[in-house]
């Protein structure tokens, strides 16, 4: 799992080892086949539920030779920003890299908080695998990512470091 951020948003990449690509079932949710589900709780202190205006939930899969994205949560503001995703086959043919960019406007309504001084948030990730017999479960980073109602305190704690300022990095690491 790779994570970074810039002025556009939060970027995530996940390398998945998988010898059989099984696309989601036609007419079913993307998690019915090989896919990833990402949850971002952008608030510093988690609440008992996700906030439709400040959090993001989305799924990315490879469907008919193209990436497909479902945004379950993350309100689109006037800018019309949408999450972006792509899926790339590994060079050795034994896996995939899923890449997703979640624009700040979907997870932080206040432009001064993109990322702003609040660098704490929570992240959840589920990797679904179907080798032809249906999805039997998922590997999770954080807990409850595969449930219909996520519990934010169960997600992984995430701190965004500003590596453009070495003194800030040293202070954050020392804390």
PDB file of N, CA, C and O in Angstrom, residues 89-115:
ATOM      1  N   UNK A  89      -1.988  -4.044 -14.961  1.00  0.00           N
ATOM      2  CA  UNK A  89      -1.476  -5.405 -14.785  1.00  0.00           C
ATOM      3  C   UNK A  89      -0.003  -5.329 -14.415  1.00  0.00           C
ATOM      4  O   UNK A  89       0.751  -4.537 -14.987  1.00  0.00           O
ATOM      5  N   UNK A  90       0.440  -6.148 -13.453  1.00  0.00           N
ATOM      6  CA  UNK A  90       1.854  -6.203 -13.052  1.00  0.00           C
ATOM      7  C   UNK A  90       2.696  -6.712 -14.219  1.00  0.00           C
ATOM      8  O   UNK A  90       2.226  -7.514 -15.039  1.00  0.00           O
ATOM      9  N   UNK A  91       3.925  -6.253 -14.295  1.00  0.00           N
ATOM     10  CA  UNK A  91       4.818  -6.623 -15.393  1.00  0.00           C
ATOM     11  C   UNK A  91       5.014  -8.134 -15.492  1.00  0.00           C
ATOM     12  O   UNK A  91       5.138  -8.675 -16.594  1.00  0.00           O
ATOM     13  N   UNK A  92       5.024  -8.837 -14.342  1.00  0.00           N
ATOM     14  CA  UNK A  92       5.221 -10.288 -14.363  1.00  0.00           C
ATOM     15  C   UNK A  92       3.920 -11.055 -14.614  1.00  0.00           C
ATOM     16  O   UNK A  92       3.905 -12.284 -14.665  1.00  0.00           O
ATOM     17  N   UNK A  93       2.796 -10.339 -14.774  1.00  0.00           N
ATOM     18  CA  UNK A  93       1.518 -10.973 -15.059  1.00  0.00           C
ATOM     19  C   UNK A  93       0.864 -11.642 -13.863  1.00  0.00           C
ATOM     20  O   UNK A  93      -0.141 -12.328 -14.005  1.00  0.00           O
ATOM     21  N   UNK A  94       1.408 -11.429 -12.670  1.00  0.00           N
ATOM     22  CA  UNK A  94       0.895 -12.127 -11.484  1.00  0.00           C
ATOM     23  C   UNK A  94       0.255 -11.170 -10.487  1.00  0.00           C
ATOM     24  O   UNK A  94       0.350 -11.368  -9.288  1.00  0.00           O
ATOM     25  N   UNK A  95      -0.389 -10.154 -10.997  1.00  0.00           N
ATOM     26  CA  UNK A  95      -1.046  -9.230 -10.093  1.00  0.00           C
ATOM     27  C   UNK A  95      -1.418  -7.937 -10.777  1.00  0.00           C
ATOM     28  O   UNK A  95      -1.304  -7.801 -12.001  1.00  0.00           O
ATOM     29  N   UNK A  96      -1.839  -6.997  -9.951  1.00  0.00           N
ATOM     30  CA  UNK A  96      -2.326  -5.724 -10.442  1.00  0.00           C
ATOM     31  C   UNK A  96      -1.927  -4.615  -9.483  1.00  0.00           C
ATOM     32  O   UNK A  96      -1.683  -4.856  -8.310  1.00  0.00           O
ATOM     33  N   UNK A  97      -1.891  -3.410 -10.016  1.00  0.00           N
ATOM     34  CA  UNK A  97      -1.764  -2.220  -9.178  1.00  0.00           C
ATOM     35  C   UNK A  97      -3.044  -1.411  -9.380  1.00  0.00           C
ATOM     36  O   UNK A  97      -3.398  -1.054 -10.498  1.00  0.00           O
ATOM     37  N   UNK A  98      -3.720  -1.162  -8.273  1.00  0.00           N
ATOM     38  CA  UNK A  98      -4.894  -0.299  -8.253  1.00  0.00           C
ATOM     39  C   UNK A  98      -4.408   1.069  -7.796  1.00  0.00           C
ATOM     40  O   UNK A  98      -3.709   1.165  -6.789  1.00  0.00           O
ATOM     41  N   UNK A  99      -4.785   2.127  -8.516  1.00  0.00           N
ATOM     42  CA  UNK A  99      -4.401   3.487  -8.154  1.00  0.00           C
ATOM     43  C   UNK A  99      -5.645   4.358  -8.085  1.00  0.00           C
ATOM     44  O   UNK A  99      -6.511   4.272  -8.968  1.00  0.00           O
ATOM     45  N   UNK A 100      -5.727   5.170  -7.044  1.00  0.00           N
ATOM     46  CA  UNK A 100      -6.904   6.015  -6.848  1.00  0.00           C
ATOM     47  C   UNK A 100      -6.466   7.391  -6.358  1.00  0.00           C
ATOM     48  O   UNK A 100      -5.583   7.495  -5.524  1.00  0.00           O
ATOM     49  N   UNK A 101      -7.094   8.430  -6.884  1.00  0.00           N
ATOM     50  CA  UNK A 101      -6.907   9.795  -6.402  1.00  0.00           C
ATOM     51  C   UNK A 101      -8.260  10.294  -5.902  1.00  0.00           C
ATOM     52  O   UNK A 101      -9.235  10.319  -6.650  1.00  0.00           O
ATOM     53  N   UNK A 102      -8.299  10.663  -4.626  1.00  0.00           N
ATOM     54  CA  UNK A 102      -9.518  11.205  -4.017  1.00  0.00           C
ATOM     55  C   UNK A 102      -9.304  12.711  -3.864  1.00  0.00           C
ATOM     56  O   UNK A 102      -8.483  13.142  -3.056  1.00  0.00           O
ATOM     57  N   UNK A 103     -10.012  13.520  -4.657  1.00  0.00           N
ATOM     58  CA  UNK A 103      -9.829  14.975  -4.570  1.00  0.00           C
ATOM     59  C   UNK A 103     -10.184  15.515  -3.183  1.00  0.00           C
ATOM     60  O   UNK A 103     -11.113  15.034  -2.535  1.00  0.00           O
ATOM     61  N   UNK A 104      -9.432  16.514  -2.749  1.00  0.00           N
ATOM     62  CA  UNK A 104      -9.695  17.138  -1.445  1.00  0.00           C
ATOM     63  C   UNK A 104     -11.131  17.623  -1.342  1.00  0.00           C
ATOM     64  O   UNK A 104     -11.749  17.568  -0.280  1.00  0.00           O
ATOM     65  N   UNK A 105     -11.682  18.103  -2.450  1.00  0.00           N
ATOM     66  CA  UNK A 105     -13.034  18.658  -2.399  1.00  0.00           C
ATOM     67  C   UNK A 105     -14.082  17.618  -2.012  1.00  0.00           C
ATOM     68  O   UNK A 105     -15.168  17.973  -1.564  1.00  0.00           O
ATOM     69  N   UNK A 106     -13.772  16.329  -2.152  1.00  0.00           N
ATOM     70  CA  UNK A 106     -14.715  15.287  -1.747  1.00  0.00           C
ATOM     71  C   UNK A 106     -14.637  14.982  -0.262  1.00  0.00           C
ATOM     72  O   UNK A 106     -15.585  14.444   0.313  1.00  0.00           O
ATOM     73  N   UNK A 107     -13.481  15.283   0.367  1.00  0.00           N
ATOM     74  CA  UNK A 107     -13.317  14.902   1.774  1.00  0.00           C
ATOM     75  C   UNK A 107     -13.078  16.074   2.714  1.00  0.00           C
ATOM     76  O   UNK A 107     -13.117  15.902   3.933  1.00  0.00           O
ATOM     77  N   UNK A 108     -12.834  17.239   2.173  1.00  0.00           N
ATOM     78  CA  UNK A 108     -12.661  18.427   3.011  1.00  0.00           C
ATOM     79  C   UNK A 108     -13.362  19.584   2.319  1.00  0.00           C
ATOM     80  O   UNK A 108     -12.874  20.124   1.319  1.00  0.00           O
ATOM     81  N   UNK A 109     -14.520  19.959   2.830  1.00  0.00           N
ATOM     82  CA  UNK A 109     -15.304  21.032   2.211  1.00  0.00           C
ATOM     83  C   UNK A 109     -14.632  22.391   2.338  1.00  0.00           C
ATOM     84  O   UNK A 109     -14.715  23.217   1.446  1.00  0.00           O
ATOM     85  N   UNK A 110     -13.956  22.631   3.451  1.00  0.00           N
ATOM     86  CA  UNK A 110     -13.288  23.910   3.699  1.00  0.00           C
ATOM     87  C   UNK A 110     -11.954  23.925   2.946  1.00  0.00           C
ATOM     88  O   UNK A 110     -11.050  23.151   3.267  1.00  0.00           O
ATOM     89  N   UNK A 111     -11.789  24.790   1.930  1.00  0.00           N
ATOM     90  CA  UNK A 111     -10.539  24.826   1.162  1.00  0.00           C
ATOM     91  C   UNK A 111      -9.288  25.053   2.020  1.00  0.00           C
ATOM     92  O   UNK A 111      -8.208  24.610   1.656  1.00  0.00           O
ATOM     93  N   UNK A 112      -9.412  25.714   3.164  1.00  0.00           N
ATOM     94  CA  UNK A 112      -8.239  25.934   4.013  1.00  0.00           C
ATOM     95  C   UNK A 112      -7.809  24.644   4.720  1.00  0.00           C
ATOM     96  O   UNK A 112      -6.743  24.603   5.316  1.00  0.00           O
ATOM     97  N   UNK A 113      -8.620  23.596   4.628  1.00  0.00           N
ATOM     98  CA  UNK A 113      -8.299  22.303   5.260  1.00  0.00           C
ATOM     99  C   UNK A 113      -7.894  21.253   4.231  1.00  0.00           C
ATOM    100  O   UNK A 113      -8.105  20.066   4.439  1.00  0.00           O
ATOM    101  N   UNK A 114      -7.287  21.672   3.119  1.00  0.00           N
ATOM    102  CA  UNK A 114      -6.895  20.750   2.051  1.00  0.00           C
ATOM    103  C   UNK A 114      -5.393  20.721   1.858  1.00  0.00           C
ATOM    104  O   UNK A 114      -4.897  21.338   0.924  1.00  0.00           O
ATOM    105  N   UNK A 115      -4.569  20.061   2.571  1.00  0.00           N
ATOM    106  CA  UNK A 115      -4.921  19.305   3.766  1.00  0.00           C
ATOM    107  C   UNK A 115      -5.012  20.173   5.001  1.00  0.00           C
ATOM    108  O   UNK A 115      -5.522  19.739   6.018  1.00  0.00           O
TER     109      UNK A 115
END
